[in-house]
PDB file of C-alpha atoms and ligand atoms in Angstrom:
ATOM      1  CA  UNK A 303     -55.208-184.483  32.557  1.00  0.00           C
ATOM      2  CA  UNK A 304     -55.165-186.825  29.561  1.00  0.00           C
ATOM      3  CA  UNK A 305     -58.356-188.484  27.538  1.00  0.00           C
ATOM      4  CA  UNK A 306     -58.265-191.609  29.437  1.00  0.00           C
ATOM      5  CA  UNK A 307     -58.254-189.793  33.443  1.00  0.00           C
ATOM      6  CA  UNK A 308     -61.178-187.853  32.106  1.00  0.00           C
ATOM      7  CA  UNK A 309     -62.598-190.665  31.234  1.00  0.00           C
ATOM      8  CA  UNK A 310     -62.044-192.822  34.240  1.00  0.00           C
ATOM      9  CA  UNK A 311     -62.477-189.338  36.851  1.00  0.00           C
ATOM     10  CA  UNK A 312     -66.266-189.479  34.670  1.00  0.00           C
ATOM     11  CA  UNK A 313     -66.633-193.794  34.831  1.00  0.00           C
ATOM     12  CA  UNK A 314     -65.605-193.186  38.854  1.00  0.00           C
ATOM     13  CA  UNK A 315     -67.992-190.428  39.479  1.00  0.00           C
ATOM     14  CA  UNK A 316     -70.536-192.369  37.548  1.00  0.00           C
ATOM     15  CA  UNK A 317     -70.073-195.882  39.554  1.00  0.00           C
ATOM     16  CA  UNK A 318     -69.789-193.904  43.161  1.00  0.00           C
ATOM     17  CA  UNK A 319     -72.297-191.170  42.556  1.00  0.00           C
ATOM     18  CA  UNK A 320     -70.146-188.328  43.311  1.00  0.00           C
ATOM     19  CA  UNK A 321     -69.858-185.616  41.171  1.00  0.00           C
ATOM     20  CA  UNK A 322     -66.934-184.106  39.704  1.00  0.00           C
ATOM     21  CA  UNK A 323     -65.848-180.642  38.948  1.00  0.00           C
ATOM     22  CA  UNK A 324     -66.550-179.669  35.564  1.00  0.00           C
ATOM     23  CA  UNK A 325     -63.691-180.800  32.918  1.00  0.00           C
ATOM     24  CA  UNK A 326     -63.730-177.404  31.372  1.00  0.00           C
ATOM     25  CA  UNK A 327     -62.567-175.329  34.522  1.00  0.00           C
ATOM     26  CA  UNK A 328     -59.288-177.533  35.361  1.00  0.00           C
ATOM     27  CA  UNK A 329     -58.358-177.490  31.205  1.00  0.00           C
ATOM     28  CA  UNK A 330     -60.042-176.297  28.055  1.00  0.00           C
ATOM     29  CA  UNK A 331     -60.555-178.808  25.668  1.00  0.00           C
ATOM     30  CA  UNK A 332     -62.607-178.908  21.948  1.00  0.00           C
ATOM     31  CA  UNK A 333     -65.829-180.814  20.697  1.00  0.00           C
ATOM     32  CA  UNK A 334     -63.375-183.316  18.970  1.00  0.00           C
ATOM     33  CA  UNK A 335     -61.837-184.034  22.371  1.00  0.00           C
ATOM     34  CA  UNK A 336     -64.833-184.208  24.105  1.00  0.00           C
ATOM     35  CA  UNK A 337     -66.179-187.463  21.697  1.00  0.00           C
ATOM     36  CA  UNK A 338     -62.622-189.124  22.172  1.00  0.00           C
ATOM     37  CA  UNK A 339     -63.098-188.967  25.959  1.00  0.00           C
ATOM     38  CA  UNK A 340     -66.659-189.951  25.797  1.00  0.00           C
ATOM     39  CA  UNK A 341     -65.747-192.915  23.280  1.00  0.00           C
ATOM     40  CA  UNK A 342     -62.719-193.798  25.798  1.00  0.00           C
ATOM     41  CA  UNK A 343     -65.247-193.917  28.356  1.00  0.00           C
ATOM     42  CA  UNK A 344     -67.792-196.204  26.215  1.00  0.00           C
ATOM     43  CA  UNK A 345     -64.846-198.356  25.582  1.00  0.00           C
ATOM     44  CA  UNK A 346     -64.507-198.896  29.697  1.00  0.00           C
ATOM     45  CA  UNK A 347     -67.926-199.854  30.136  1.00  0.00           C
ATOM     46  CA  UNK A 348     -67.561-202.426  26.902  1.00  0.00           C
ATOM     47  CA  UNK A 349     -64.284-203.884  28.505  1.00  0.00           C
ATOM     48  CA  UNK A 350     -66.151-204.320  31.703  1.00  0.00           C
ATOM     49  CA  UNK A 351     -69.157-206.662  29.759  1.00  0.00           C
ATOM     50  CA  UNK A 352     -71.496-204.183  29.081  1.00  0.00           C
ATOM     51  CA  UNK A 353     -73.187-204.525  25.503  1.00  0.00           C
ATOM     52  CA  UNK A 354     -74.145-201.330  23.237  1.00  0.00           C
ATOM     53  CA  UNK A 355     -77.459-201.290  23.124  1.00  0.00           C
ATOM     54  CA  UNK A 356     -78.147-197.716  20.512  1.00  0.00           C
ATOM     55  CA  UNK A 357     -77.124-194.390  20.619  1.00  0.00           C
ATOM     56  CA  UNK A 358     -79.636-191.049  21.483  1.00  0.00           C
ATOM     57  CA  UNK A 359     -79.369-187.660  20.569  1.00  0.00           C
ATOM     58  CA  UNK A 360     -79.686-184.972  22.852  1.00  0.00           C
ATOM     59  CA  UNK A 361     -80.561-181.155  23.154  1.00  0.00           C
ATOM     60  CA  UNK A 362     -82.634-181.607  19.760  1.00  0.00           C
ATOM     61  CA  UNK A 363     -85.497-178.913  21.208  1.00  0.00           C
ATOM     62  CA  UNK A 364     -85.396-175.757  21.959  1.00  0.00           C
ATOM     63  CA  UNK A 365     -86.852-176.724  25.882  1.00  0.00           C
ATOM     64  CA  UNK A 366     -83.715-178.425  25.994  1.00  0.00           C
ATOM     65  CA  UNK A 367     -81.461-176.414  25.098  1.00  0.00           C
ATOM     66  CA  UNK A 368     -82.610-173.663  26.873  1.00  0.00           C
ATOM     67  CA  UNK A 369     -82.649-175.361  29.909  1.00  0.00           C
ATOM     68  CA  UNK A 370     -79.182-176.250  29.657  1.00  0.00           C
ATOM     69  CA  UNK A 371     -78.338-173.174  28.449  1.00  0.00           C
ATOM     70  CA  UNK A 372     -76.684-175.330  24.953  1.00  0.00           C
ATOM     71  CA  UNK A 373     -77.066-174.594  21.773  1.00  0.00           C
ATOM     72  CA  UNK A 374     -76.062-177.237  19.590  1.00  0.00           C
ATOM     73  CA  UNK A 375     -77.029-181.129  18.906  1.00  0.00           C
ATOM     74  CA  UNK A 376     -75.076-183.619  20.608  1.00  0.00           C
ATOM     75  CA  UNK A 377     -75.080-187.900  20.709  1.00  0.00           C
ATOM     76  CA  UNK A 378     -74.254-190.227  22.813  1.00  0.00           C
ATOM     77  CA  UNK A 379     -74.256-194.104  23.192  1.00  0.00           C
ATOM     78  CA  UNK A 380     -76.505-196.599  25.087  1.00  0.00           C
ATOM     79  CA  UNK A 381     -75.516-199.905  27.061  1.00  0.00           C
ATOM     80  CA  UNK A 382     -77.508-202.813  28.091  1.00  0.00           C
ATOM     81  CA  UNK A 383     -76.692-201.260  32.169  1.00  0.00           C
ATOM     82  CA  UNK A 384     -78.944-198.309  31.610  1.00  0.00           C
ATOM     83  CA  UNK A 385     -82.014-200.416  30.771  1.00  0.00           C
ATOM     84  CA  UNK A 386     -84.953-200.645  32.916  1.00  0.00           C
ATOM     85  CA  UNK A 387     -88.011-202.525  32.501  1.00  0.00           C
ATOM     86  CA  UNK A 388     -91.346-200.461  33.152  1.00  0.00           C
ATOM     87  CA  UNK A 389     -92.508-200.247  36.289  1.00  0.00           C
ATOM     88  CA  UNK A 390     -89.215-201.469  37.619  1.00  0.00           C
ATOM     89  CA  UNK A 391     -87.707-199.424  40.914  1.00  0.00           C
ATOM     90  CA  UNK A 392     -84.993-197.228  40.040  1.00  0.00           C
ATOM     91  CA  UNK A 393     -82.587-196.381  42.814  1.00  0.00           C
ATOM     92  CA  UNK A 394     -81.967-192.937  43.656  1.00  0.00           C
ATOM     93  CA  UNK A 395     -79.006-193.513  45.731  1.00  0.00           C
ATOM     94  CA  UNK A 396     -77.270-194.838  42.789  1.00  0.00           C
ATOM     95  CA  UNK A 397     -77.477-191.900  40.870  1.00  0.00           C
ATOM     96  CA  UNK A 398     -76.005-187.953  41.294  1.00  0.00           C
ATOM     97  CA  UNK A 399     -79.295-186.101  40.732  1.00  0.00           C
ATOM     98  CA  UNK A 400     -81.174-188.060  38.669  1.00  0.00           C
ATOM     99  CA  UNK A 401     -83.715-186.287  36.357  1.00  0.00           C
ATOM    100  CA  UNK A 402     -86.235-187.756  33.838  1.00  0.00           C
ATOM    101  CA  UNK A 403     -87.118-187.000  30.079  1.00  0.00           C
ATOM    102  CA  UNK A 404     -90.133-187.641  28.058  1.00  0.00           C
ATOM    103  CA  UNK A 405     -89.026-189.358  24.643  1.00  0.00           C
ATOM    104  CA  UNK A 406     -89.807-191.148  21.290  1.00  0.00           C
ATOM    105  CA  UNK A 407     -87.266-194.099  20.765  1.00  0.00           C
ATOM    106  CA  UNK A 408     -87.072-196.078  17.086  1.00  0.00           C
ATOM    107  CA  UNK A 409     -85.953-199.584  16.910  1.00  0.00           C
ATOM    108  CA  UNK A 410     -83.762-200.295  13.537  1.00  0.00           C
ATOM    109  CA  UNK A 411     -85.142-203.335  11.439  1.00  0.00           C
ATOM    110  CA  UNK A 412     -81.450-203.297  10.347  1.00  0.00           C
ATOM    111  CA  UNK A 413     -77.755-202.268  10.416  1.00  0.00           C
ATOM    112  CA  UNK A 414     -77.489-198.845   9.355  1.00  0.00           C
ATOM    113  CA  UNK A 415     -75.266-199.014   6.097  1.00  0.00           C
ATOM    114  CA  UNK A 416     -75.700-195.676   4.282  1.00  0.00           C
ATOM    115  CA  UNK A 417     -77.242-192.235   5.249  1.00  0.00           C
ATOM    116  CA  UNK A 418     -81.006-192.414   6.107  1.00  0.00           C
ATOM    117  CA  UNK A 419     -83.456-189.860   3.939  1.00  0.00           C
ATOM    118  CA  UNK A 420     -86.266-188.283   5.889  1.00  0.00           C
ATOM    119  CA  UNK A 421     -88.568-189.984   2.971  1.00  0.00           C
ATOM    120  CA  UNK A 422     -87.292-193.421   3.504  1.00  0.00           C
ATOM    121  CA  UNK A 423     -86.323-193.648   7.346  1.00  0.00           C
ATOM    122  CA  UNK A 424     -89.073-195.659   8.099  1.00  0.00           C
ATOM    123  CA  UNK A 425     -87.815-198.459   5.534  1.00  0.00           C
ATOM    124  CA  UNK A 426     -84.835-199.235   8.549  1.00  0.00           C
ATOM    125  CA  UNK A 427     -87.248-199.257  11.351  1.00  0.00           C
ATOM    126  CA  UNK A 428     -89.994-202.056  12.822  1.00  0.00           C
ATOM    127  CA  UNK A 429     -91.229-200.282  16.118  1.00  0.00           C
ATOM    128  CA  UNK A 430     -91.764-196.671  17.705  1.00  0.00           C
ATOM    129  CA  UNK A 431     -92.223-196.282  21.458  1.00  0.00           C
ATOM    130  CA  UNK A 432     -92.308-193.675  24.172  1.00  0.00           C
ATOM    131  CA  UNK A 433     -89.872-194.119  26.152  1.00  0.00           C
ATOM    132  CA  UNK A 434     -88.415-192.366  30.028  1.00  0.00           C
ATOM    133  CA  UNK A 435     -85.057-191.479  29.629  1.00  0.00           C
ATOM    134  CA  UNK A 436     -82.971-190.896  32.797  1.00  0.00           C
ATOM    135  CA  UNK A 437     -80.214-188.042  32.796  1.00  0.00           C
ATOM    136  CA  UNK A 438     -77.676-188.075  35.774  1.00  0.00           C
ATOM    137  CA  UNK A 439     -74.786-185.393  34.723  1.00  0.00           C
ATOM    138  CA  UNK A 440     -71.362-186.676  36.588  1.00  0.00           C
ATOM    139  CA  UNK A 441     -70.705-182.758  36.848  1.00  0.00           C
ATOM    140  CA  UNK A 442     -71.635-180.739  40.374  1.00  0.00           C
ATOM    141  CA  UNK A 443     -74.911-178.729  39.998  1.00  0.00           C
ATOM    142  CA  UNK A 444     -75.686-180.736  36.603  1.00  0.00           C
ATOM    143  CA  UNK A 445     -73.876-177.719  35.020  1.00  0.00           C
ATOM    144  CA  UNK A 446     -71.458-177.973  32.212  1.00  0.00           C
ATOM    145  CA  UNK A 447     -70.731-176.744  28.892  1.00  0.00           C
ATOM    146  CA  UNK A 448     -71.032-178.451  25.924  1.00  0.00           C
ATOM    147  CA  UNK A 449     -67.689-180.253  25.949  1.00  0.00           C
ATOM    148  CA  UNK A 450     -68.237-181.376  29.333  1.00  0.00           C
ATOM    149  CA  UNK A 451     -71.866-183.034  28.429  1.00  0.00           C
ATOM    150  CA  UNK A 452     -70.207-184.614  25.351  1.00  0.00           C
ATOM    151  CA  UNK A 453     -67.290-185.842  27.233  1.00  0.00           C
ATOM    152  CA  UNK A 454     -69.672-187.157  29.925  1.00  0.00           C
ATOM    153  CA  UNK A 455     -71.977-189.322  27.310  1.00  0.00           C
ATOM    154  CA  UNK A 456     -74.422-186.705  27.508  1.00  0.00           C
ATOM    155  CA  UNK A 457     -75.754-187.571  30.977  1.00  0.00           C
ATOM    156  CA  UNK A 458     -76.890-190.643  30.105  1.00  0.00           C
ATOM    157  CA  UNK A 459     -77.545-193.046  32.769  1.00  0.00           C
ATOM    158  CA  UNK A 460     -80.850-195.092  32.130  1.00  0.00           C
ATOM    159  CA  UNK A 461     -83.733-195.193  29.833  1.00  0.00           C
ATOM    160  CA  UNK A 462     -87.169-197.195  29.740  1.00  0.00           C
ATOM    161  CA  UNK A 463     -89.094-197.943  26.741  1.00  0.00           C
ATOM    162  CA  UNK A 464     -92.946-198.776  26.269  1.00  0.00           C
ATOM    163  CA  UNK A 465     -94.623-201.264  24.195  1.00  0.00           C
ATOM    164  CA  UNK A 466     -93.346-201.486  20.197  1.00  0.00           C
ATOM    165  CA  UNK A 467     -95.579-199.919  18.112  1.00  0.00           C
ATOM    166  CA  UNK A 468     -95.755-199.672  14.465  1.00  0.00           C
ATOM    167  CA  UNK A 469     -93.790-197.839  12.375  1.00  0.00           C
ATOM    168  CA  UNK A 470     -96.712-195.968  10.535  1.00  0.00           C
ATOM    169  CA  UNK A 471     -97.796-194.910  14.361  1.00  0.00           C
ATOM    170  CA  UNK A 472     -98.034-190.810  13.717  1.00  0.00           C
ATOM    171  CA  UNK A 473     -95.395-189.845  15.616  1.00  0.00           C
ATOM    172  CA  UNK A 474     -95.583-185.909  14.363  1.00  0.00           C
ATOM    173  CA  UNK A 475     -97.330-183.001  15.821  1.00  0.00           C
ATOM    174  CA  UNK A 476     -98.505-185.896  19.162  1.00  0.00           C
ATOM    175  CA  UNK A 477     -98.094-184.538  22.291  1.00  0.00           C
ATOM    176  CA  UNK A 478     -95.646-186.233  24.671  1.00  0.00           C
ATOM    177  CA  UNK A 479     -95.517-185.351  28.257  1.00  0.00           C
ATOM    178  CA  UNK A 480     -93.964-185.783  31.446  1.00  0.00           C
ATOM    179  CA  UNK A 481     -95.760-187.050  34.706  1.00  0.00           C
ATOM    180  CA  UNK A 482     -95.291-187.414  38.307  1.00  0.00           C
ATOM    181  CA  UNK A 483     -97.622-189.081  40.387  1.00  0.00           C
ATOM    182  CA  UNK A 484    -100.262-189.129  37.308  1.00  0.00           C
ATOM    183  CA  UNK A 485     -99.804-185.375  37.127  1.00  0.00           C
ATOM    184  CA  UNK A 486     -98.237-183.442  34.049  1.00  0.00           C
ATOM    185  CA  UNK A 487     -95.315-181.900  34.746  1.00  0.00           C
ATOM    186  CA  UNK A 488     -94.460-181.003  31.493  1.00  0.00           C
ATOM    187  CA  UNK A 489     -95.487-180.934  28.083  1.00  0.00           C
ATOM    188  CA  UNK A 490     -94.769-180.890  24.655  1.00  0.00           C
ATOM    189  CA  UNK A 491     -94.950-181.644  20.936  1.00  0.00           C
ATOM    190  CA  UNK A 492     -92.864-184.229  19.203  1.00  0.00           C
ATOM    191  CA  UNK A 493     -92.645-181.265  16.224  1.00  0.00           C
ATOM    192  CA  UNK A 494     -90.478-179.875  18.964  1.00  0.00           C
ATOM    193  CA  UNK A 495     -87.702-182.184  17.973  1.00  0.00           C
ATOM    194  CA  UNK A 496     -85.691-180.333  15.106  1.00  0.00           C
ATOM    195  CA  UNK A 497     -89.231-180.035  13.573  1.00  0.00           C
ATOM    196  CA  UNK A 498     -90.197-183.670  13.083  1.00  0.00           C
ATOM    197  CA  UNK A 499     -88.875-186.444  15.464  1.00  0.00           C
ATOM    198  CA  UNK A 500     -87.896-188.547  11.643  1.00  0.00           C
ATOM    199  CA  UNK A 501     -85.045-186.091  11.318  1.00  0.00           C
ATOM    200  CA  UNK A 502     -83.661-186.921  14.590  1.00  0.00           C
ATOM    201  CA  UNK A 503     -83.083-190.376  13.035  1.00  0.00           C
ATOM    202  CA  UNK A 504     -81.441-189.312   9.952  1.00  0.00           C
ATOM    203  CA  UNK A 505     -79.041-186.595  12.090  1.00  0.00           C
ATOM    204  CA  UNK A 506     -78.511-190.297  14.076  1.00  0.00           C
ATOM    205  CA  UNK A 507     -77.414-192.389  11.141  1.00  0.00           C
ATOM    206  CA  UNK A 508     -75.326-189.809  10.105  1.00  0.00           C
ATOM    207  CA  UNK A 509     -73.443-188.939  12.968  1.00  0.00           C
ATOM    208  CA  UNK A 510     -72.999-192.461  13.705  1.00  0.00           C
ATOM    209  CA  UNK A 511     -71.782-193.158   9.824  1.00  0.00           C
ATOM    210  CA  UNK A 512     -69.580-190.049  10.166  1.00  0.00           C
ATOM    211  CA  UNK A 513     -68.007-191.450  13.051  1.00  0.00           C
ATOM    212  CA  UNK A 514     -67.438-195.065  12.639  1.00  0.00           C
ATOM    213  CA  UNK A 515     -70.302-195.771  15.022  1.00  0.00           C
ATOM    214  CA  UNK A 516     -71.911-199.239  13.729  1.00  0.00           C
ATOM    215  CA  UNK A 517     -75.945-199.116  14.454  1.00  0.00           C
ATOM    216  CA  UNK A 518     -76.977-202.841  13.565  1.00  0.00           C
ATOM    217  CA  UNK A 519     -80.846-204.341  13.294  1.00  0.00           C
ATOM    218  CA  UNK A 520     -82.375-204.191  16.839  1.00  0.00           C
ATOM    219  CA  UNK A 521     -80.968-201.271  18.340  1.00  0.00           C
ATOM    220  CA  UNK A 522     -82.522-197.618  19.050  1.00  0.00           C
ATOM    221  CA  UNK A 523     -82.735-194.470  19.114  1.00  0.00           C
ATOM    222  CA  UNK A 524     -83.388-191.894  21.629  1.00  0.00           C
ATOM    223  CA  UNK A 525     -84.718-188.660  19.390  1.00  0.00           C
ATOM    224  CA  UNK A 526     -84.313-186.487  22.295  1.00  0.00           C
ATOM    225  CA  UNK A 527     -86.740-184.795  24.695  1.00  0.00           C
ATOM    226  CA  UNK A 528     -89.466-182.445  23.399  1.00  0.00           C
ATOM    227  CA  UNK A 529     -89.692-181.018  27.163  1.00  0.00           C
ATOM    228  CA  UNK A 530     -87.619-179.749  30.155  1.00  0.00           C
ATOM    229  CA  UNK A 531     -86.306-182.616  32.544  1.00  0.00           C
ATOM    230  CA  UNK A 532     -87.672-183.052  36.056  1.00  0.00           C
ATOM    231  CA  UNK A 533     -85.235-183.854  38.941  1.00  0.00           C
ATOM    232  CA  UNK A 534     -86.269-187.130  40.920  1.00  0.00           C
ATOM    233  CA  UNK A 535     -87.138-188.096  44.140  1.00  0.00           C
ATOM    234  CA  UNK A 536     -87.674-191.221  46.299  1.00  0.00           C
ATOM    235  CA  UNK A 537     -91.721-191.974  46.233  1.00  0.00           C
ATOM    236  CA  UNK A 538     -92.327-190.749  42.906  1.00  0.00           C
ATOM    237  CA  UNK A 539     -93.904-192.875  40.202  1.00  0.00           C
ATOM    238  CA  UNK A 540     -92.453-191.231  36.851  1.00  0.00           C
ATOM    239  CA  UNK A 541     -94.617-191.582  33.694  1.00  0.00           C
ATOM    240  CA  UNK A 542     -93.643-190.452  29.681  1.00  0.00           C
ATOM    241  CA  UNK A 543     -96.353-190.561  27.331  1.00  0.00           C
ATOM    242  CA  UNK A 544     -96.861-190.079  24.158  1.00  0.00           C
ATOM    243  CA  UNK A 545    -100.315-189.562  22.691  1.00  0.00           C
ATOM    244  CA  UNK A 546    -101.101-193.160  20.354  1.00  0.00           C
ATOM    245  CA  UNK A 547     -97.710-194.716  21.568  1.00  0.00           C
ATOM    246  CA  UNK A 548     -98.724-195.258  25.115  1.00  0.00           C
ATOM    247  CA  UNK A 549     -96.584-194.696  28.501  1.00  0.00           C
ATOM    248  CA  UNK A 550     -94.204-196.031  30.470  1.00  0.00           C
ATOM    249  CA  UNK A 551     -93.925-195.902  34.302  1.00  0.00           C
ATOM    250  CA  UNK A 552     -91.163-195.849  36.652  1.00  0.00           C
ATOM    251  CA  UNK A 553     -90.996-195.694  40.277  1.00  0.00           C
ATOM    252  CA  UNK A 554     -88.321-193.655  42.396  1.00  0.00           C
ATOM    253  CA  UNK A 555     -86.512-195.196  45.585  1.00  0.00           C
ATOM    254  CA  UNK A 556     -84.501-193.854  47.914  1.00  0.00           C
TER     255      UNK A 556
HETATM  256  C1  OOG B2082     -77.764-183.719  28.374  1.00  0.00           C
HETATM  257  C2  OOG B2082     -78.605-184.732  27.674  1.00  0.00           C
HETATM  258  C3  OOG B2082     -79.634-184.118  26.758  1.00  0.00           C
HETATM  259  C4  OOG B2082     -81.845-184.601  25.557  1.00  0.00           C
HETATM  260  O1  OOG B2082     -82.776-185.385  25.373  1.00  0.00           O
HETATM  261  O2  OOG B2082     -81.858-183.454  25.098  1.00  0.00           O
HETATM  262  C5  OOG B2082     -80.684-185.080  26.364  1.00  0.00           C
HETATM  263  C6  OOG B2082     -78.398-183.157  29.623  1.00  0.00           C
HETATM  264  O3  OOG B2082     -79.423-182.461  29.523  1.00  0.00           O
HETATM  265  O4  OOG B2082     -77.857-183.399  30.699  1.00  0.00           O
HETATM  266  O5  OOG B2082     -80.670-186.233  26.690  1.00  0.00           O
HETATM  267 MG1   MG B2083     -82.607-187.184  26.455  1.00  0.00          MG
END
């Protein structure tokens, strides 16, 4: 199997919800590979109309990566398709096995030109938020290894951001959680992410600079989640929040 049928066996599984047998297990492949699938893949959703919308990070906490039994940071991109607005209905049947994330997103005040310093990140932002994302792996079980979660634009499949907030809003040591039904589920710290949620920014400007991904004024960022994910279910309202950003609500049906 070649980059572009991974990349259209992922797109298909994505647009039929059905999942597919990990990549891994039918040929091995390396981290390199995995981003030229996962851009190939980007590039299909582009060609089809869809407009990038940011880029997030992923398995940035230890929660996380435990888990998913990973061990390393990975990125992927963002499309206009994946956003919701809060308290919209998101349908279940149009997703594998949707689960949810608590998160802290950062909107850029402009294009990304140069690598970001923790000291002077906030210079290329105007708003914080919390923000919901939704993970939906393409692979059966949601299991994969790292490679596969790459090639498969780490699971990403929606996300839902609260109110803009400003960019002095502390954002470290807050607690951010997950909730079901008003109920925590889980939670965390946002010191959880690589030990500040800032430096999931800089890792994000880099990576993108590194690989010729352009981040321009308006667009975010998706730190990654300080908690475990929660798998969905039809009837549940879904809440992130993040202590002085706020919350954002989203309700699950079948
Ligand atoms: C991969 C995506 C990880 C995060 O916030 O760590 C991620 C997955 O868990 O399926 O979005
Ligand atoms: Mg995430």
């Amino acid at each position: 199997m070649n980059y572009h049928q991974a990349a259209e066996l992922l797109d298909r599984a994505a647009s039929t919800a059905q999942p597919v047998a990990q990549l891994n297990h039918r040929r091995s492949f390396n981290l390199e590979e995995a981003y030229a699938i996962q851009s190939i893949s980007i590039g299909r959703r582009l060609a089809r109309g869809e407009q990038l919308t940011g880029m997030k990070l992923g398995f940035t906490s230890k929660a996380k990566m435990e888990q998913m039994g990973v061990h390393d940071m990975i990125w992927g991109q963002l499309t206009d398709a994946m956003t919701y607005q809060p308290g919209a209905d998101l349908r279940k049947s149009q997703f594998i096995h949707p689960r949810a994330e608590p998160e802290i997103a950062f909107r850029l005040a402009k294009a990304i030109d140069q690598p970001l310093q923790l000291e002077t990140a906030a210079r290329y932002v105007d708003g914080l938020a919390v923000a919901l994302e939704i993970i939906d792996s393409r692979y059966e079980n949601f299991k994969f290894s790292l490679e596969d979660v790459v090639a498969d634009n780490c699971s990403s499949t929606a996300y839902v951001l609260g109110d803009w907030q400003p960019v002095n809003s502390p954002i470290r040591d807050i607690s951010i959680e997950l909730c079901i039904d008003e109920a925590i589920v889980h939670a965390g710290n946002s010191d959880a992410i690589l030990g500040n949620p800032w430096e999931s920014l800089v890792n994000a400007t880099r990576l993108a600079l590194d690989h010729g991904v352009v981040l321009a004024a308006g667009q975010i960022i998706l730190a990654g989640a300080a908690t475990a994910a929660v798998y969905l279910e039809a009837g549940q309202k879904v809440s992130a929040v993040a202590e002085g950003l706020g919350e954002v609500t989203i309700n699950v049906v079948p």
